[in-house]
Amino acid sequence: MSLQLERTDVLIIGSGLAAVTVALHLPDTFRVLLVTKGRMTETNSDLAQGGIASAYLEETGAAHVQDTLAASKQTARADRVRLLVEAGRDVVRDMEQYGVSFDRDGDTYALGREGAHGTSRIFHVGGDETGRHVMATLRDRLPNNVHVMEHVLIDRLLQSEGRVMGASGFKGEARIQIQAGAVVLATGGVGGLVDWTSNCRAVTGDGLVLAKQAGAKLSNLTNIQFHPTLLAVETPVLVTEALRGAGATLVDAKGRHVMRHHPLGSLAPRDDVAAVLTAFPGQVYLETSRVERLAERFPKLAASCRAHHLDASSIPVRPGLHFQMGGVAVDAEGRTTVQGLYAVGEVAETGVHGKNRLASNSLLECWVFGKRVAAAVELLDCDSGEKGGTAYEMTDEVFQSFRRQIGKWLTISPAIDEIRSFLENTQQLTRTKHVTRQLAEQTLQLEAARLLAHAFMEREGLDEPIGTARSTDTVFA
Ligand code: SIN
């Protein structure tokens, strides 16, 4: 098989807001290569609806800090939250300079509100199509020193003497090796590992596997957030929390408020609402009669309802996998514990979310920490030879049966017996050196799921920490 060789200063893996923010802010003297597994627009950022939380119009960031910490039940790192919120006060002005045009009501910004926010501070674009608009505008502004390659699957990082100095994988079906002075992981979370998710299906934990292989520390992988309201149809889509901020309420089939016992009602923190809805015995609906100009303010939702012949005044919803708060451990500049390797966005654990992320703080995190990573990146010499890798040897049928198994345990209350049997079954797989792109991609997904499975076992006191030799051997034998 032919091998394409590339050399760059900074390799960014991923194409969502975290990746694009880094690319926009690196010095223009750097050669930057941004690679993505599918098309450039196949990202969770493009799917983002609610918007970007910012205390831009508040006198201080104190209330936003407090809401972020309260939503996390005080498990987020206060110093990092302060950093996020204070730097995040500039996000609106910053993005406007790149041409992003936030929605307005006359002379003022049209602010949204979401669960656990004490006030309206969500800036949005095109109603509930914020992600698509923001990303299209910012991608258009990528400078000439940034080269984009689509359909590139990275399946391992190149290393020498403990340092990361590039990556290798597939471009289409052909092998590619990229030498780089620094590598930035911006690969997102793990939502695409299961069907009941708000996430883009391409987002399947690749960055966790790559970081782990390179010896980087991972932390709090089991801190996974379930969004309470996905449209309850076969291929679910997100129904933004901003709809509840605009007056929609969660009701049962008889119209009774499902969140009536919570002091914040339907606008309670996301984890609380998702837990109640998961345990709820019947179908839950979003009752929207109090939402003014729904089709104009939530065009994406209105289109989804039309496509599924659903009445937008009473929308059936159910929770689904949404966001991973844990991930690759980083410092405040996105440095991982391995030299030459940085992580940013959902794949990274900056500590700003703790066990439950406050709504619309994720795009904010991508921007704030993306800028910090861009400012911190140091280029190292890169010169490494190709090292052959392996993948699990399996048919597509076997892979699909493992995927179905993942869907059974990667839920709001993970089933330990299912996890154990998934680990045992995948442990039986043998490896092949004849790695095709499909096998590489499927292997990454199973390895990401195995990392999560070990993390859940460890949380239950049933496994050794994932950083120990045994589980490393188990996952990457
Ligand atoms: C939403 O619009 O409900 C999701 C926003 C977020 O995940 O922060």
Short mmCIF file of C-alpha atoms in Angstrom, two decimals, residues 123-406:
data_model
loop_
_atom_site.label_atom_id
_atom_site.label_comp_id
_atom_site.label_asym_id
_atom_site.label_seq_id
_atom_site.Cartn_x
_atom_site.Cartn_y
_atom_site.Cartn_z
CA PHE A 123 -25.90 34.50 22.52
CA HIS A 124 -27.19 32.76 19.42
CA VAL A 125 -27.16 32.99 15.67
CA GLY A 126 -30.02 32.02 13.36
CA GLY A 127 -32.18 30.99 16.34
CA ASP A 128 -31.40 27.35 17.11
CA GLU A 129 -28.84 27.00 14.29
CA THR A 130 -26.01 28.74 16.12
CA GLY A 131 -23.40 26.07 15.48
CA ARG A 132 -23.96 25.87 11.75
CA HIS A 133 -23.77 29.65 11.29
CA VAL A 134 -20.81 30.25 13.62
CA MET A 135 -18.81 27.44 12.10
CA ALA A 136 -19.52 28.47 8.50
CA THR A 137 -18.41 32.04 9.25
CA LEU A 138 -15.25 31.07 11.12
CA ARG A 139 -14.18 28.38 8.66
CA ASP A 140 -14.40 30.94 5.89
CA ARG A 141 -11.86 33.02 7.79
CA LEU A 142 -9.18 30.34 8.09
CA PRO A 143 -5.97 31.92 6.82
CA ASN A 144 -3.77 30.60 4.00
CA ASN A 145 -1.27 28.97 6.35
CA VAL A 146 -4.00 26.51 7.38
CA HIS A 147 -4.38 23.55 5.09
CA VAL A 148 -7.44 21.33 5.52
CA MET A 149 -7.59 17.63 4.66
CA GLU A 150 -10.90 15.81 4.87
CA HIS A 151 -11.49 12.04 5.16
CA VAL A 152 -8.29 11.51 7.13
CA LEU A 153 -8.58 8.95 9.89
CA ILE A 154 -5.74 9.14 12.39
CA ASP A 155 -5.18 5.85 14.15
CA ARG A 156 -1.95 6.50 16.00
CA LEU A 157 0.43 9.19 17.10
CA LEU A 158 4.09 9.07 16.13
CA GLN A 159 6.44 9.25 19.05
CA SER A 160 10.08 9.32 19.80
CA GLU A 161 11.65 9.36 23.23
CA GLY A 162 8.27 9.94 24.81
CA ARG A 163 7.47 12.96 22.65
CA VAL A 164 4.68 13.16 20.11
CA MET A 165 5.96 14.19 16.70
CA GLY A 166 3.14 13.54 14.30
CA ALA A 167 0.50 11.01 13.48
CA SER A 168 -0.38 8.38 10.97
CA GLY A 169 -3.55 6.94 9.56
CA PHE A 170 -5.52 6.83 6.35
CA LYS A 171 -6.44 9.40 3.73
CA GLY A 172 -9.32 7.71 2.04
CA GLU A 173 -8.07 4.14 1.92
CA ALA A 174 -4.37 5.02 1.48
CA ARG A 175 -1.91 5.28 4.34
CA ILE A 176 -0.70 8.72 5.36
CA GLN A 177 2.04 9.77 7.76
CA ILE A 178 2.24 13.34 9.03
CA GLN A 179 5.30 14.63 10.83
CA ALA A 180 4.52 17.62 13.02
CA GLY A 181 6.23 19.91 15.52
CA ALA A 182 3.10 19.74 17.73
CA VAL A 183 -0.15 17.81 17.66
CA VAL A 184 -3.48 19.16 18.92
CA LEU A 185 -6.31 16.75 19.66
CA ALA A 186 -9.68 18.37 19.03
CA THR A 187 -11.64 15.22 18.33
CA GLY A 188 -14.69 15.78 20.56
CA GLY A 189 -16.32 13.31 22.91
CA VAL A 190 -17.85 9.84 22.69
CA GLY A 191 -21.52 10.39 21.78
CA GLY A 192 -21.29 8.66 18.41
CA LEU A 193 -20.54 5.34 20.12
CA VAL A 194 -24.27 4.87 20.69
CA ASP A 195 -27.46 5.52 18.74
CA TRP A 196 -29.32 7.50 21.41
CA THR A 197 -27.22 10.63 21.17
CA SER A 198 -27.42 14.27 20.17
CA ASN A 199 -23.92 13.92 18.70
CA CYS A 200 -22.56 13.67 15.22
CA ARG A 201 -22.05 9.94 14.54
CA ALA A 202 -18.39 10.49 13.61
CA VAL A 203 -17.52 11.56 17.17
CA THR A 204 -16.44 8.29 18.73
CA GLY A 205 -13.65 8.93 21.24
CA ASP A 206 -10.66 8.67 18.85
CA GLY A 207 -8.72 11.33 20.74
CA LEU A 208 -9.00 9.42 24.00
CA VAL A 209 -7.52 6.33 22.40
CA LEU A 210 -4.71 8.23 20.69
CA ALA A 211 -3.82 10.07 23.89
CA LYS A 212 -3.90 6.90 25.94
CA GLN A 213 -1.67 5.09 23.45
CA ALA A 214 0.80 7.96 23.68
CA GLY A 215 0.88 7.64 27.46
CA ALA A 216 -1.13 10.77 28.28
CA LYS A 217 -3.19 10.92 31.44
CA LEU A 218 -6.95 10.59 31.07
CA SER A 219 -9.28 11.67 33.83
CA ASN A 220 -12.90 11.31 34.90
CA LEU A 221 -14.02 9.48 31.76
CA THR A 222 -17.26 8.43 33.42
CA ASN A 223 -18.39 12.04 33.79
CA ILE A 224 -20.83 11.86 30.91
CA GLN A 225 -23.83 14.12 30.48
CA PHE A 226 -27.21 13.04 29.15
CA HIS A 227 -29.32 15.73 27.54
CA PRO A 228 -32.93 15.49 28.71
CA THR A 229 -34.58 16.37 25.44
CA LEU A 230 -33.82 14.56 22.24
CA LEU A 231 -36.68 14.30 19.81
CA ALA A 232 -38.16 10.85 20.50
CA VAL A 233 -37.95 9.56 16.94
CA GLU A 234 -35.86 6.78 15.42
CA THR A 235 -32.83 8.92 14.59
CA PRO A 236 -32.91 11.41 17.44
CA VAL A 237 -31.97 15.08 17.15
CA LEU A 238 -31.44 17.59 19.92
CA VAL A 239 -34.31 19.76 21.10
CA THR A 240 -32.52 22.74 22.59
CA GLU A 241 -32.90 23.65 26.25
CA ALA A 242 -33.39 27.20 25.03
CA LEU A 243 -36.93 26.13 24.16
CA ARG A 244 -37.58 25.66 27.87
CA GLY A 245 -35.84 28.99 28.48
CA ALA A 246 -38.41 30.48 26.12
CA GLY A 247 -41.30 29.04 28.12
CA ALA A 248 -41.76 25.39 27.10
CA THR A 249 -42.48 22.96 29.93
CA LEU A 250 -41.96 19.24 30.36
CA VAL A 251 -45.29 17.49 30.80
CA ASP A 252 -46.67 13.96 30.82
CA ALA A 253 -49.42 12.64 28.54
CA LYS A 254 -52.02 14.23 30.83
CA GLY A 255 -50.33 17.64 30.73
CA ARG A 256 -48.95 17.45 34.31
CA HIS A 257 -45.58 19.16 34.87
CA VAL A 258 -42.93 16.50 35.18
CA MET A 259 -40.39 18.75 36.94
CA ARG A 260 -42.88 20.39 39.32
CA HIS A 261 -41.02 19.15 42.42
CA HIS A 262 -37.77 20.89 41.48
CA PRO A 263 -37.37 24.55 42.56
CA LEU A 264 -36.19 25.45 39.04
CA GLY A 265 -38.93 23.39 37.37
CA SER A 266 -38.28 22.59 33.70
CA LEU A 267 -35.16 24.78 33.85
CA ALA A 268 -33.41 22.66 36.47
CA PRO A 269 -29.80 21.61 35.77
CA ARG A 270 -29.47 19.16 32.93
CA ASP A 271 -28.41 16.16 35.03
CA ASP A 272 -31.41 16.54 37.33
CA VAL A 273 -33.87 16.79 34.44
CA ALA A 274 -32.28 13.88 32.56
CA ALA A 275 -32.44 11.69 35.69
CA VAL A 276 -36.14 12.45 36.22
CA LEU A 277 -36.99 11.84 32.56
CA THR A 278 -35.02 8.60 32.43
CA ALA A 279 -36.93 7.24 35.42
CA PHE A 280 -40.29 8.58 34.20
CA PRO A 281 -42.69 5.72 33.44
CA GLY A 282 -44.45 7.27 30.41
CA GLN A 283 -43.75 9.50 27.43
CA VAL A 284 -42.72 13.07 28.25
CA TYR A 285 -43.57 16.02 26.01
CA LEU A 286 -42.39 19.58 25.63
CA GLU A 287 -45.49 21.69 25.81
CA THR A 288 -44.73 24.85 23.82
CA SER A 289 -47.92 26.93 23.84
CA ARG A 290 -46.15 29.73 25.78
CA VAL A 291 -43.25 29.96 23.33
CA GLU A 292 -43.75 32.98 21.12
CA ARG A 293 -42.82 32.84 17.41
CA LEU A 294 -41.55 29.26 17.74
CA ALA A 295 -40.96 28.63 14.03
CA GLU A 296 -39.02 31.88 13.67
CA ARG A 297 -36.90 31.45 16.81
CA PHE A 298 -36.37 27.70 16.50
CA PRO A 299 -36.32 27.03 12.76
CA LYS A 300 -34.34 23.80 13.07
CA LEU A 301 -36.82 22.36 15.56
CA ALA A 302 -39.77 23.45 13.44
CA ALA A 303 -38.23 21.72 10.41
CA SER A 304 -37.58 18.51 12.41
CA CYS A 305 -41.19 18.47 13.63
CA ARG A 306 -42.45 18.92 10.07
CA ALA A 307 -40.16 16.17 8.80
CA HIS A 308 -41.55 13.75 11.40
CA HIS A 309 -45.17 14.95 11.10
CA LEU A 310 -45.11 16.01 14.74
CA ASP A 311 -47.22 18.75 16.28
CA ALA A 312 -44.74 21.41 17.46
CA SER A 313 -47.05 22.39 20.32
CA SER A 314 -46.45 19.04 22.05
CA ILE A 315 -43.12 17.47 21.22
CA PRO A 316 -42.22 13.94 22.44
CA VAL A 317 -38.75 13.86 23.98
CA ARG A 318 -36.39 11.50 25.76
CA PRO A 319 -32.85 11.79 27.16
CA GLY A 320 -29.76 10.79 25.21
CA LEU A 321 -25.97 10.87 25.45
CA HIS A 322 -24.77 14.44 24.95
CA PHE A 323 -21.38 15.43 26.37
CA GLN A 324 -18.32 13.99 28.07
CA MET A 325 -16.94 16.23 30.79
CA GLY A 326 -13.94 14.00 31.52
CA GLY A 327 -11.23 13.34 28.98
CA VAL A 328 -7.55 13.95 28.35
CA ALA A 329 -6.12 15.74 31.38
CA VAL A 330 -4.73 19.17 30.45
CA ASP A 331 -3.31 22.22 32.14
CA ALA A 332 -4.83 25.67 31.59
CA GLU A 333 -2.97 25.92 28.27
CA GLY A 334 -4.22 22.59 26.93
CA ARG A 335 -0.90 20.78 27.45
CA THR A 336 -1.35 17.07 28.09
CA THR A 337 1.09 15.10 30.21
CA VAL A 338 2.99 14.10 27.05
CA GLN A 339 5.34 16.56 25.41
CA GLY A 340 4.23 17.79 21.99
CA LEU A 341 0.61 16.78 22.56
CA TYR A 342 -2.20 19.25 23.32
CA ALA A 343 -5.94 18.68 23.74
CA VAL A 344 -8.82 21.12 23.50
CA GLY A 345 -12.61 21.11 23.45
CA GLU A 346 -14.68 18.15 24.57
CA VAL A 347 -11.81 15.65 24.32
CA ALA A 348 -9.93 17.60 27.00
CA GLU A 349 -10.73 17.79 30.66
CA THR A 350 -10.05 21.39 31.62
CA GLY A 351 -12.02 21.07 34.85
CA VAL A 352 -14.54 23.77 33.93
CA HIS A 353 -17.53 21.42 33.90
CA GLY A 354 -16.99 19.03 36.80
CA LYS A 355 -19.66 16.34 36.77
CA ASN A 356 -22.32 18.36 34.95
CA ARG A 357 -21.69 21.02 32.35
CA LEU A 358 -23.73 24.21 32.42
CA ALA A 359 -25.69 24.68 29.18
CA SER A 360 -23.92 26.55 26.38
CA ASN A 361 -20.58 26.59 28.17
CA SER A 362 -19.10 24.16 25.64
CA LEU A 363 -18.66 26.42 22.61
CA LEU A 364 -17.39 28.98 25.09
CA GLU A 365 -14.78 26.51 26.34
CA CYS A 366 -13.70 25.72 22.77
CA TRP A 367 -13.08 29.40 22.05
CA VAL A 368 -11.43 30.37 25.33
CA PHE A 369 -9.15 27.35 25.59
CA GLY A 370 -8.56 27.16 21.84
CA LYS A 371 -7.00 30.62 22.03
CA ARG A 372 -4.89 29.59 24.99
CA VAL A 373 -3.64 26.47 23.22
CA ALA A 374 -2.75 28.50 20.13
CA ALA A 375 -0.72 30.88 22.29
CA ALA A 376 1.04 28.05 24.13
CA VAL A 377 1.97 25.69 21.29
CA GLU A 378 5.71 25.07 21.09
CA LEU A 379 7.17 23.44 18.03
CA LEU A 380 9.56 20.55 18.58
CA ASP A 381 11.85 18.94 16.05
CA CYS A 382 10.05 16.16 14.29
CA ASP A 383 11.71 13.24 12.70
CA SER A 384 10.36 9.79 13.14
CA GLY A 385 10.13 6.65 11.09
CA GLU A 386 6.91 4.83 10.24
CA LYS A 387 5.98 2.17 12.74
CA GLY A 388 3.47 -0.47 11.69
CA GLY A 389 0.28 -0.69 13.71
CA THR A 390 -2.34 -3.35 14.22
CA ALA A 391 -6.11 -3.48 14.36
CA TYR A 392 -8.70 -5.91 15.69
CA GLU A 393 -9.44 -8.61 13.16
CA MET A 394 -13.23 -8.75 12.81
CA THR A 395 -16.05 -8.76 10.31
CA ASP A 396 -18.41 -5.84 10.03
CA GLU A 397 -21.11 -8.05 11.55
CA VAL A 398 -19.02 -8.66 14.65
CA PHE A 399 -18.27 -4.94 14.95
CA GLN A 400 -21.99 -4.09 14.68
CA SER A 401 -22.83 -6.58 17.41
CA PHE A 402 -20.25 -4.90 19.68
CA ARG A 403 -21.78 -1.50 18.88
CA ARG A 404 -25.19 -2.80 19.91
CA GLN A 405 -23.61 -4.05 23.12
CA ILE A 406 -22.12 -0.61 23.82
#
